[in-house]
């Protein structure tokens, strides 16, 4: 058999794993938008790196715990482990353990799929006061991201304020208001469940800076709010113009129906922007347009994630993306990009499937010369030199199996292990 084309993918989130699937597709091809696609006509091997022990990116650390159906996409990714030519290197950070220049010299091509692990900024006074967090940090905490497991969110004030009204803002509002019995059935991180059990939060106010017709959340996610057990949804009728879309119709319905007298509520505000976040030592209030002041102890800024650079790779600091043409990184050879770090922090899981396909198509069109990448065994030796404690696919599957077993015992889909040392001992032994 001819020398395989060896590709490294940095990031095991949806974009990276879809790219791996496209590269390793069998002679049967893959379906995209209902059409059978054939991309691959040569032997390819793919090594996927992630800085965390666990793969799946935001499917594990972003998607809300009460939306288990959205996580089922992991079955697509699990199938990868059985594909010949696939290797997983968890617990290896590119830019720290291995430099991009080294990766380029080891492989025939490298795809960056590192997502967006920073925050968009509000640029108002008090943004960094204790008690003001980005929604990304809160989400990472309740989903058991190892780096946020020790964060302390004070839930001792009756009101929390969320700035922004995208789908992430709705996720966070649900997690803050759902009855604990609902959360107990999910894979929410154990530390978050314990903290939410004692939460004093009874009202969550979402501030949308534009009118309801421009709200960033989607209608199905909005409709879901109306059925939350134990939670009233408050919308001011005066805010909602006559319905010209399904979203406005849903809002109108919420505004017109009587409150059910629940002790928890989500208040959807529109055309209201924060002007300053205030407090002596920590957040005490948010001043908003119209001269109103909202007392609160917790502000979650849900105004979008933001891509971070990786040293040695070009970066557009204004947009937080790696500049590229059709997925080919500007000014670099054999280097590609996909997912949120290519397009910016928007789009659902499925959006990354087409994005990854487009990038893989560009990569394969460029790969006309002879393959010169190092053999898989040689790369593994080099990785082991840098990170003797890297986690391979078998190691991850051991940890995965352990979490599911713990979950079954507690009537949860899984019980996440959040301490990286414990993750490593379960994965590697
Ligand atoms: C809170 C939240 C909830 C969401 N809920 C849904 C939902 O319910 N349904 C839906 O369809 N979509 C949802 N989305 C959108 C979806 O999660 C994204 O479209 C998708 O995860 C983006 O994929 P990605 O691979 O580009 O990035 P990510 O999923 O962020 O994956 C990036 C990966 O790269 C790794 N990485 C980063 N830097 C390095 C490095 N230097 N070296 C090695 N590895 C690195 C990270 O650890 C991570 O695993 C949600 C998004 C958020 C933020
Ligand atoms: N269930 C799901 O399918 C699901 C769940 C979660 C996330 N996602 C997806 O993940 C992506 C990211 O979601 P997201 O909610 O983080 O982002 P988003 O949809 O882009 O929403 C960002 C919100 O922040 C507001 N905002 C931005 N800058 C602001 C500022 N300076 N001041 C006040 N408000 C500001 C935006 O208002 P403007 O609109 O006025 O700019 C918008 O309301 C989206 O594509 C989303 O659909 C999907």
Coordinates of C-alpha atoms and ligand atoms in Angstrom, one line a residue:
X1 CA 0.0 0.0 0.0
X2 CA 1.2 3.6 -0.7
X3 CA 2.5 5.8 2.1
X4 CA -0.6 7.2 3.9
X5 CA -1.4 10.9 4.0
X6 CA -1.0 11.8 7.7
X7 CA -3.2 14.5 9.1
X8 CA -3.1 16.1 12.6
X9 CA -6.3 17.7 13.9
X10 CA -6.0 20.1 16.9
X11 CA -9.2 20.1 18.9
X12 CA -11.6 17.2 19.5
X13 CA -14.8 19.2 19.5
X14 CA -17.5 18.8 16.8
X15 CA -15.5 20.6 14.1
X16 CA -12.3 18.5 14.7
X17 CA -14.2 15.2 15.0
X18 CA -16.3 15.9 11.9
X19 CA -13.1 16.7 10.0
X20 CA -11.7 13.4 11.2
X21 CA -14.9 11.6 10.0
X22 CA -14.7 13.2 6.6
X23 CA -11.1 12.3 6.2
X24 CA -11.6 8.7 7.3
X25 CA -14.8 8.0 5.5
X26 CA -15.0 4.6 4.1
X27 CA -15.7 3.7 0.5
X28 CA -19.4 4.2 1.4
X29 CA -18.8 8.0 1.8
X30 CA -20.7 10.1 4.3
X31 CA -24.1 11.7 4.1
X32 CA -24.3 15.5 4.3
X33 CA -27.6 17.4 3.9
X34 CA -29.2 14.1 2.7
X35 CA -26.7 13.6 -0.1
X36 CA -24.0 11.0 -0.3
X37 CA -20.5 12.7 -0.4
X38 CA -17.3 11.0 -1.5
X39 CA -14.2 12.9 -0.5
X40 CA -11.4 10.3 0.0
X41 CA -9.7 8.4 -2.7
X42 CA -6.4 7.6 -0.9
X43 CA -5.2 6.1 2.3
X44 CA -5.4 8.6 5.2
X45 CA -4.5 8.5 8.8
X46 CA -5.7 11.0 11.4
X47 CA -4.4 11.9 14.8
X48 CA -6.7 14.1 16.9
X49 CA -5.1 16.1 19.8
X50 CA -7.0 17.8 22.6
X51 CA -5.6 19.7 25.6
X52 CA -8.2 18.0 27.8
X53 CA -8.2 14.4 28.7
X54 CA -11.8 14.2 27.3
X55 CA -12.9 14.7 23.7
X56 CA -16.2 16.3 22.4
X57 CA -15.4 20.0 23.2
X58 CA -18.6 21.9 23.9
X59 CA -20.7 18.8 23.5
X60 CA -19.3 17.9 26.9
X61 CA -18.6 21.4 28.3
X62 CA -21.2 23.6 26.6
X63 CA -24.4 21.9 25.8
X64 CA -26.8 22.2 28.7
X65 CA -27.2 19.2 31.0
X66 CA -31.0 19.2 30.6
X67 CA -30.6 18.8 26.8
X68 CA -29.3 15.2 26.7
X69 CA -30.7 14.7 23.2
X70 CA -28.3 17.3 21.8
X71 CA -25.4 15.3 23.1
X72 CA -26.4 12.2 21.2
X73 CA -24.1 13.4 18.4
X74 CA -21.4 11.7 20.5
X75 CA -22.4 8.4 18.9
X76 CA -21.1 9.7 15.6
X77 CA -17.8 10.6 17.3
X78 CA -17.6 7.3 19.2
X79 CA -17.7 5.4 15.8
X80 CA -14.4 7.1 14.9
X81 CA -12.5 5.1 17.5
X82 CA -13.1 2.0 15.5
X83 CA -12.0 3.4 12.2
X84 CA -8.6 2.2 11.0
X85 CA -6.1 5.1 10.9
X86 CA -7.7 7.0 13.8
X87 CA -5.7 7.9 16.9
X88 CA -6.6 10.2 19.9
X89 CA -4.0 12.1 21.9
X90 CA -5.9 13.6 24.9
X91 CA -4.1 15.8 27.5
X92 CA -1.8 17.3 24.9
X93 CA -1.9 21.0 24.3
X94 CA -0.6 22.3 21.0
X95 CA 1.3 25.5 21.7
X96 CA 2.5 24.3 25.1
X97 CA 3.5 20.6 24.8
X98 CA 4.1 20.6 21.0
X99 CA 4.7 23.7 18.9
X100 CA 2.7 24.3 15.7
X101 CA 6.0 24.3 13.8
X102 CA 6.8 20.9 15.1
X103 CA 3.4 19.5 14.3
X104 CA 3.8 20.9 10.7
X105 CA 7.1 19.0 10.3
X106 CA 5.6 15.7 11.6
X107 CA 2.5 15.6 9.4
X108 CA 1.5 16.1 5.8
X109 CA -1.3 18.5 6.9
X110 CA -2.6 20.1 10.1
X111 CA -6.2 21.3 10.8
X112 CA -6.8 23.7 13.7
X113 CA -10.2 23.2 15.3
X114 CA -9.6 24.8 18.7
X115 CA -13.0 26.5 19.1
X116 CA -13.3 29.8 21.0
X117 CA -12.2 29.7 24.6
X118 CA -12.3 33.4 25.5
X119 CA -15.1 36.0 26.0
X120 CA -16.5 38.9 24.1
X121 CA -16.2 42.0 26.2
X122 CA -18.9 44.6 27.2
X123 CA -16.5 47.4 27.8
X124 CA -18.5 48.9 30.7
X125 CA -17.5 49.9 34.3
X126 CA -17.6 47.1 36.8
X127 CA -17.4 44.3 34.2
X128 CA -14.6 42.6 36.2
X129 CA -16.0 43.0 39.7
X130 CA -16.2 39.8 41.7
X131 CA -19.7 38.4 41.1
X132 CA -19.6 39.4 37.4
X133 CA -18.7 36.4 35.3
X134 CA -19.0 35.4 31.6
X135 CA -21.6 32.9 30.8
X136 CA -18.8 30.8 29.4
X137 CA -17.3 30.5 32.9
X138 CA -20.6 29.6 34.5
X139 CA -21.3 27.0 31.8
X140 CA -17.9 25.5 32.1
X141 CA -18.4 25.2 35.9
X142 CA -21.8 23.5 35.7
X143 CA -20.6 21.2 33.0
X144 CA -17.5 20.1 34.9
X145 CA -14.8 21.6 32.8
X146 CA -11.7 20.7 34.9
X147 CA -10.3 24.3 34.9
X148 CA -13.6 25.7 36.4
X149 CA -14.4 23.0 38.9
X150 CA -13.2 25.1 41.8
X151 CA -14.9 28.4 40.8
X152 CA -17.2 29.8 43.4
X153 CA -20.4 31.3 42.2
X154 CA -22.3 33.0 44.9
X155 CA -25.9 32.2 44.6
X156 CA -27.0 34.1 47.7
X157 CA -29.0 36.9 46.1
X158 CA -32.6 36.5 45.1
X159 CA -31.9 38.0 41.6
X160 CA -29.4 37.1 38.9
X161 CA -28.9 39.3 35.8
X162 CA -27.9 37.8 32.5
X163 CA -26.7 40.2 29.8
X164 CA -27.6 39.1 26.2
X165 CA -30.4 37.0 25.0
X166 CA -28.9 34.3 22.8
X167 CA -29.4 30.5 23.2
X168 CA -26.6 30.4 25.8
X169 CA -28.4 33.0 27.9
X170 CA -31.5 30.7 27.9
X171 CA -29.4 27.7 28.8
X172 CA -28.0 29.5 31.8
X173 CA -31.4 30.9 32.8
X174 CA -32.9 27.4 32.9
X175 CA -30.0 26.0 34.9
X176 CA -30.5 28.8 37.5
X177 CA -34.2 28.2 37.8
X178 CA -35.0 24.6 37.2
X179 CA -36.1 22.6 40.3
X180 CA -33.3 20.6 41.7
X181 CA -35.2 17.3 41.1
X182 CA -34.9 18.1 37.4
X183 CA -31.2 18.8 37.5
X184 CA -30.6 15.6 39.6
X185 CA -31.5 13.5 36.6
X186 CA -28.9 15.2 34.3
X187 CA -25.1 14.9 33.9
X188 CA -24.6 18.3 35.6
X189 CA -21.3 18.4 37.5
X190 CA -21.7 17.2 41.1
X191 CA -20.2 20.4 42.6
X192 CA -22.7 22.6 40.6
X193 CA -25.6 20.4 41.7
X194 CA -24.6 20.8 45.4
X195 CA -24.3 24.6 45.0
X196 CA -27.6 25.0 43.1
X197 CA -29.3 22.9 45.8
X198 CA -28.7 25.8 48.2
X199 CA -29.3 28.6 45.7
X200 CA -31.3 31.7 46.8
X201 CA -31.9 32.8 43.2
X202 CA -35.6 33.2 42.5
X203 CA -35.6 35.7 39.6
X204 CA -33.4 35.7 36.6
X205 CA -33.6 38.8 34.4
X206 CA -32.3 38.6 30.8
X207 CA -31.3 41.9 29.2
X208 CA -31.7 42.1 25.4
X209 CA -30.2 45.3 24.0
X210 CA -32.5 45.2 20.9
X211 CA -36.2 44.6 20.4
X212 CA -37.8 41.2 20.6
X213 CA -37.9 40.8 16.8
X214 CA -34.0 40.8 17.0
X215 CA -33.6 38.5 20.0
X216 CA -30.8 36.1 19.3
X217 CA -32.4 33.0 20.8
X218 CA -34.2 30.5 18.6
X219 CA -38.0 29.8 18.8
X220 CA -37.8 26.2 19.9
X221 CA -35.5 27.1 22.8
X222 CA -37.8 30.0 23.7
X223 CA -40.9 27.8 23.5
X224 CA -39.3 25.3 25.9
X225 CA -39.1 28.0 28.6
X226 CA -42.9 28.1 28.6
X227 CA -43.0 24.5 29.8
X228 CA -40.4 24.7 32.5
X229 CA -41.7 23.1 35.7
X230 CA -42.0 25.5 38.6
X231 CA -40.9 28.6 36.6
X232 CA -43.0 31.6 35.5
X233 CA -41.9 33.5 32.3
X234 CA -42.5 37.2 32.5
X235 CA -42.7 39.3 29.3
X236 CA -44.1 42.8 29.2
X237 CA -46.9 43.0 26.6
X238 CA -45.9 46.5 25.7
X239 CA -42.5 45.2 24.5
X240 CA -44.0 42.7 22.0
X241 CA -45.2 44.1 18.6
X242 CA -47.9 42.2 16.7
X243 CA -46.7 38.8 15.8
X244 CA -44.9 38.7 12.4
X245 CA -42.8 35.7 13.3
X246 CA -43.1 32.5 15.4
X247 CA -40.7 34.0 17.9
X248 CA -42.9 37.0 18.4
X249 CA -46.0 34.9 18.6
X250 CA -44.4 32.8 21.4
X251 CA -43.4 35.9 23.3
X252 CA -46.9 37.4 22.8
X253 CA -48.3 34.1 24.3
X254 CA -46.0 34.4 27.3
X255 CA -46.9 38.1 27.8
X256 CA -50.7 37.4 27.6
X257 CA -51.0 34.3 29.8
X258 CA -51.5 34.8 33.5
X259 CA -48.5 34.0 35.8
X260 CA -48.9 30.6 37.5
X261 CA -47.7 31.8 40.9
X262 CA -44.4 29.8 40.9
X263 CA -41.7 31.0 43.2
X264 CA -39.1 31.1 40.4
X265 CA -39.3 33.4 37.4
X266 CA -37.4 34.3 34.2
X267 CA -37.9 37.9 33.1
X268 CA -37.3 38.6 29.5
X269 CA -36.4 42.3 29.0
X270 CA -35.9 44.0 25.7
X271 CA -34.4 47.3 24.4
X272 CA -32.4 47.4 27.6
X273 CA -28.7 47.7 27.8
X274 CA -26.4 47.6 30.8
X275 CA -24.6 50.9 31.5
X276 CA -22.5 49.9 34.5
X277 CA -22.1 47.1 37.0
X278 CA -21.6 48.5 40.6
X279 CA -20.7 47.4 44.1
X280 CA -18.2 48.1 46.8
X281 CA -16.3 44.8 46.8
X282 CA -18.5 42.7 44.7
X283 CA -21.5 43.1 42.4
X284 CA -24.4 44.8 44.1
X285 CA -26.4 46.2 41.1
X286 CA -26.6 46.8 37.4
X287 CA -27.5 50.2 36.1
X288 CA -29.4 50.0 32.8
X289 CA -30.7 52.3 30.1
X290 CA -33.8 54.3 31.3
X291 CA -32.2 55.2 34.6
X292 CA -33.3 51.9 36.3
X293 CA -31.0 50.1 38.8
X294 CA -31.4 46.3 39.2
X295 CA -30.1 44.9 42.6
X296 CA -28.3 41.7 42.1
X297 CA -25.4 39.6 43.4
X298 CA -24.6 37.7 40.2
X299 CA -24.1 39.1 36.7
X300 CA -23.6 36.6 33.8
X301 CA -22.3 38.3 30.6
X302 CA -23.8 36.1 27.9
X303 CA -22.6 38.2 24.9
X304 CA -20.7 35.6 23.0
X305 CA -17.5 33.5 23.2
X306 CA -14.3 34.8 21.5
X307 CA -11.5 32.9 19.8
X308 CA -8.0 33.0 21.3
X309 CA -4.7 32.9 19.4
X310 CA -2.3 30.0 19.2
X311 CA 1.3 31.1 19.0
X312 CA 2.9 30.6 15.6
X313 CA -0.5 30.7 13.7
X314 CA -1.9 33.9 12.2
X315 CA -4.7 35.5 14.1
X316 CA -7.3 38.2 13.4
X317 CA -7.5 39.8 16.9
X318 CA -10.5 41.9 15.9
X319 CA -12.7 38.9 15.0
X320 CA -11.0 36.3 17.2
X321 CA -10.5 33.9 14.2
X322 CA -7.7 32.4 12.3
X323 CA -7.8 34.2 8.9
X324 CA -8.3 31.7 6.0
X325 CA -9.5 31.1 2.5
X326 CA -11.8 28.2 2.1
X327 CA -10.3 26.7 5.3
X328 CA -6.6 27.2 4.2
X329 CA -4.8 29.3 6.8
X330 CA -3.6 32.6 5.2
X331 CA 0.2 32.6 4.5
X332 CA 0.8 29.0 5.7
X333 CA 1.5 25.8 3.9
X334 CA -0.4 22.6 4.7
X335 CA -2.3 24.3 7.5
X336 CA -6.1 24.5 7.7
X337 CA -8.8 25.6 10.1
X338 CA -12.4 24.6 10.8
X339 CA -15.2 25.3 13.4
X340 CA -15.7 28.3 15.6
X341 CA -12.0 29.4 15.3
X342 CA -12.6 29.6 11.5
X343 CA -16.1 31.2 11.4
X344 CA -16.5 32.9 14.8
X345 CA -18.4 31.7 17.8
X346 CA -21.8 31.0 16.2
X347 CA -23.6 28.0 14.7
X348 CA -25.0 24.8 16.1
X349 CA -23.2 21.5 16.2
X350 CA -24.4 20.5 12.8
X351 CA -23.0 23.7 11.2
X352 CA -19.6 22.3 11.9
X353 CA -20.2 19.3 9.8
X354 CA -20.4 21.2 6.5
X355 CA -17.7 23.6 7.7
X356 CA -15.3 20.6 8.3
X357 CA -16.3 19.1 5.0
X358 CA -15.4 22.3 3.1
X359 CA -12.0 22.5 4.9
X360 CA -11.3 18.8 4.2
X361 CA -12.1 19.3 0.6
X362 CA -9.6 22.2 0.4
X363 CA -7.0 20.0 2.2
X364 CA -7.4 17.1 -0.2
X365 CA -7.3 19.3 -3.3
X366 CA -3.9 20.6 -2.1
X367 CA -2.5 17.2 -1.2
X368 CA -1.2 16.3 -4.6
X369 CA 2.5 15.7 -3.8
X370 CA 4.0 12.6 -2.2
X371 CA 3.2 12.0 1.5
X372 CA 6.2 13.0 3.7
X373 CA 4.6 12.8 7.2
X374 CA 6.3 10.7 10.0
X375 CA 4.9 7.2 10.6
X376 CA 2.3 6.9 13.3
X377 CA 4.6 4.9 15.6
X378 CA 7.3 7.6 15.4
X379 CA 4.8 10.4 16.2
X380 CA 3.6 8.4 19.2
X381 CA 7.2 8.1 20.4
X382 CA 7.7 11.9 20.1
X383 CA 4.4 12.7 21.8
X384 CA 5.2 10.3 24.7
X385 CA 8.6 12.2 25.1
X386 CA 6.6 15.4 25.7
X387 CA 3.6 14.1 27.5
X388 CA 4.2 10.6 29.0
X389 CA 0.7 11.0 30.4
X390 CA -1.2 11.4 27.2
X391 CA -4.5 9.6 26.9
X392 CA -5.3 7.5 23.9
X393 CA -8.8 6.4 22.7
X394 CA -8.8 3.3 24.9
X395 CA -8.0 5.4 27.9
X396 CA -10.8 7.8 27.1
X397 CA -13.3 4.9 26.6
X398 CA -12.3 3.6 30.1
X399 CA -13.1 6.9 31.7
X400 CA -16.3 7.3 29.6
X401 CA -17.4 3.8 30.7
X402 CA -16.6 4.6 34.4
X403 CA -18.7 7.9 34.3
X404 CA -21.6 6.1 32.7
X405 CA -21.5 3.3 35.3
X406 CA -21.5 5.9 38.1
X407 CA -24.3 7.7 36.4
X408 CA -26.5 4.5 36.0
X409 CA -26.2 3.9 39.8
X410 CA -27.5 7.5 40.4
X411 CA -30.2 7.5 37.6
X412 CA -28.1 10.0 35.6
X413 CA -26.8 9.6 32.0
X414 CA -23.3 9.9 33.4
X415 CA -21.6 11.3 36.5
X416 CA -18.7 13.4 35.3
X417 CA -15.3 13.1 36.8
X418 CA -14.0 16.7 36.9
X419 CA -10.6 16.4 38.6
X420 CA -7.9 16.0 35.9
X421 CA -5.7 13.8 38.2
X422 CA -8.6 11.5 38.8
X423 CA -9.5 11.5 35.1
X424 CA -5.9 10.5 34.3
X425 CA -5.8 7.7 36.9
X426 CA -9.0 6.2 35.5
X427 CA -7.9 6.6 31.9
X428 CA -4.3 5.5 32.2
X429 CA -4.3 3.6 35.5
Ligands
LIG1 C1 -23.0 27.0 26.2 C2 -23.2 26.4 24.8 C3 -24.3 25.5 24.5 C4 -24.5 25.0 23.2 N1 -25.5 24.2 23.0 C5 -25.7 23.7 21.8 C6 -26.8 22.8 21.6 O1 -27.6 22.5 22.5 N2 -27.0 22.3 20.3 C7 -26.2 22.6 19.3 O2 -26.4 22.2 18.2 N3 -25.1 23.5 19.5 C8 -24.9 24.0 20.7 N4 -23.8 24.8 20.9 C9 -22.9 25.2 19.8 C10 -21.8 24.1 19.6 O3 -21.4 23.7 20.9 C11 -20.7 24.6 18.7 O4 -21.2 24.9 17.4 C12 -19.5 23.6 18.6 O5 -19.1 23.1 19.8 C13 -18.2 24.3 18.0 O6 -17.3 23.3 17.7 P1 -15.7 23.5 17.7 O7 -15.2 22.2 17.4 O8 -15.4 24.6 16.7 O9 -15.3 24.1 19.1 P2 -15.3 23.3 20.6 O10 -16.5 22.5 20.8 O11 -15.0 24.4 21.5 O12 -14.0 22.4 20.5 C14 -12.7 22.9 20.6 C15 -11.8 21.8 21.2 O13 -10.4 22.3 21.0 C16 -9.7 22.0 22.2 N5 -8.5 22.9 22.2 C17 -8.5 24.2 22.3 N6 -7.2 24.7 22.2 C18 -6.4 23.6 22.1 C19 -5.0 23.4 22.0 N7 -4.2 24.5 22.0 N8 -4.5 22.2 21.9 C20 -5.3 21.1 21.8 N9 -6.7 21.2 21.9 C21 -7.2 22.4 22.1 C22 -10.7 22.2 23.3 O14 -10.3 21.6 24.5 C23 -12.0 21.7 22.7 O15 -12.1 20.3 23.0 C24 -23.6 25.4 22.2 C25 -22.5 26.3 22.4 C26 -22.4 26.8 23.7 C27 -21.2 27.8 24.0
LIG2 N1 -29.9 24.9 21.9 C1 -29.0 25.3 21.0 O1 -29.1 24.9 19.9 C2 -27.9 26.2 21.4 C3 -27.6 26.4 22.7 C4 -26.6 27.3 23.0 C5 -25.9 27.9 22.0 N2 -26.1 27.6 20.7 C6 -25.5 28.3 19.6 O2 -24.2 28.7 20.0 C7 -23.9 30.0 19.4 C8 -23.4 31.0 20.5 O3 -24.6 31.4 21.3 P1 -24.5 32.7 22.2 O4 -25.8 32.8 22.9 O5 -23.2 32.7 22.9 O6 -24.3 33.9 21.1 P2 -25.3 34.8 20.3 O7 -26.4 34.0 19.7 O8 -24.4 35.5 19.3 O9 -25.9 35.8 21.3 C9 -25.1 36.8 21.9 C10 -26.0 37.8 22.6 O10 -25.2 38.8 23.2 C11 -25.7 40.1 22.8 N3 -24.6 41.1 22.8 C12 -23.4 41.0 22.1 N4 -22.7 42.1 22.5 C13 -23.4 42.8 23.4 C14 -23.1 44.0 24.1 N5 -22.0 44.7 23.9 N6 -24.1 44.4 24.9 C15 -25.2 43.8 25.1 N7 -25.5 42.6 24.5 C16 -24.6 42.1 23.6 C17 -26.3 39.9 21.4 O11 -27.1 41.0 21.1 P3 -27.3 41.4 19.6 O12 -28.1 40.3 18.9 O13 -28.0 42.7 19.7 O14 -25.9 41.5 19.0 C18 -27.0 38.6 21.7 O15 -28.2 38.8 22.4 C19 -25.1 30.4 18.7 O16 -25.0 30.1 17.3 C20 -26.2 29.6 19.3 O17 -27.3 29.3 18.5 C21 -27.2 26.8 20.4

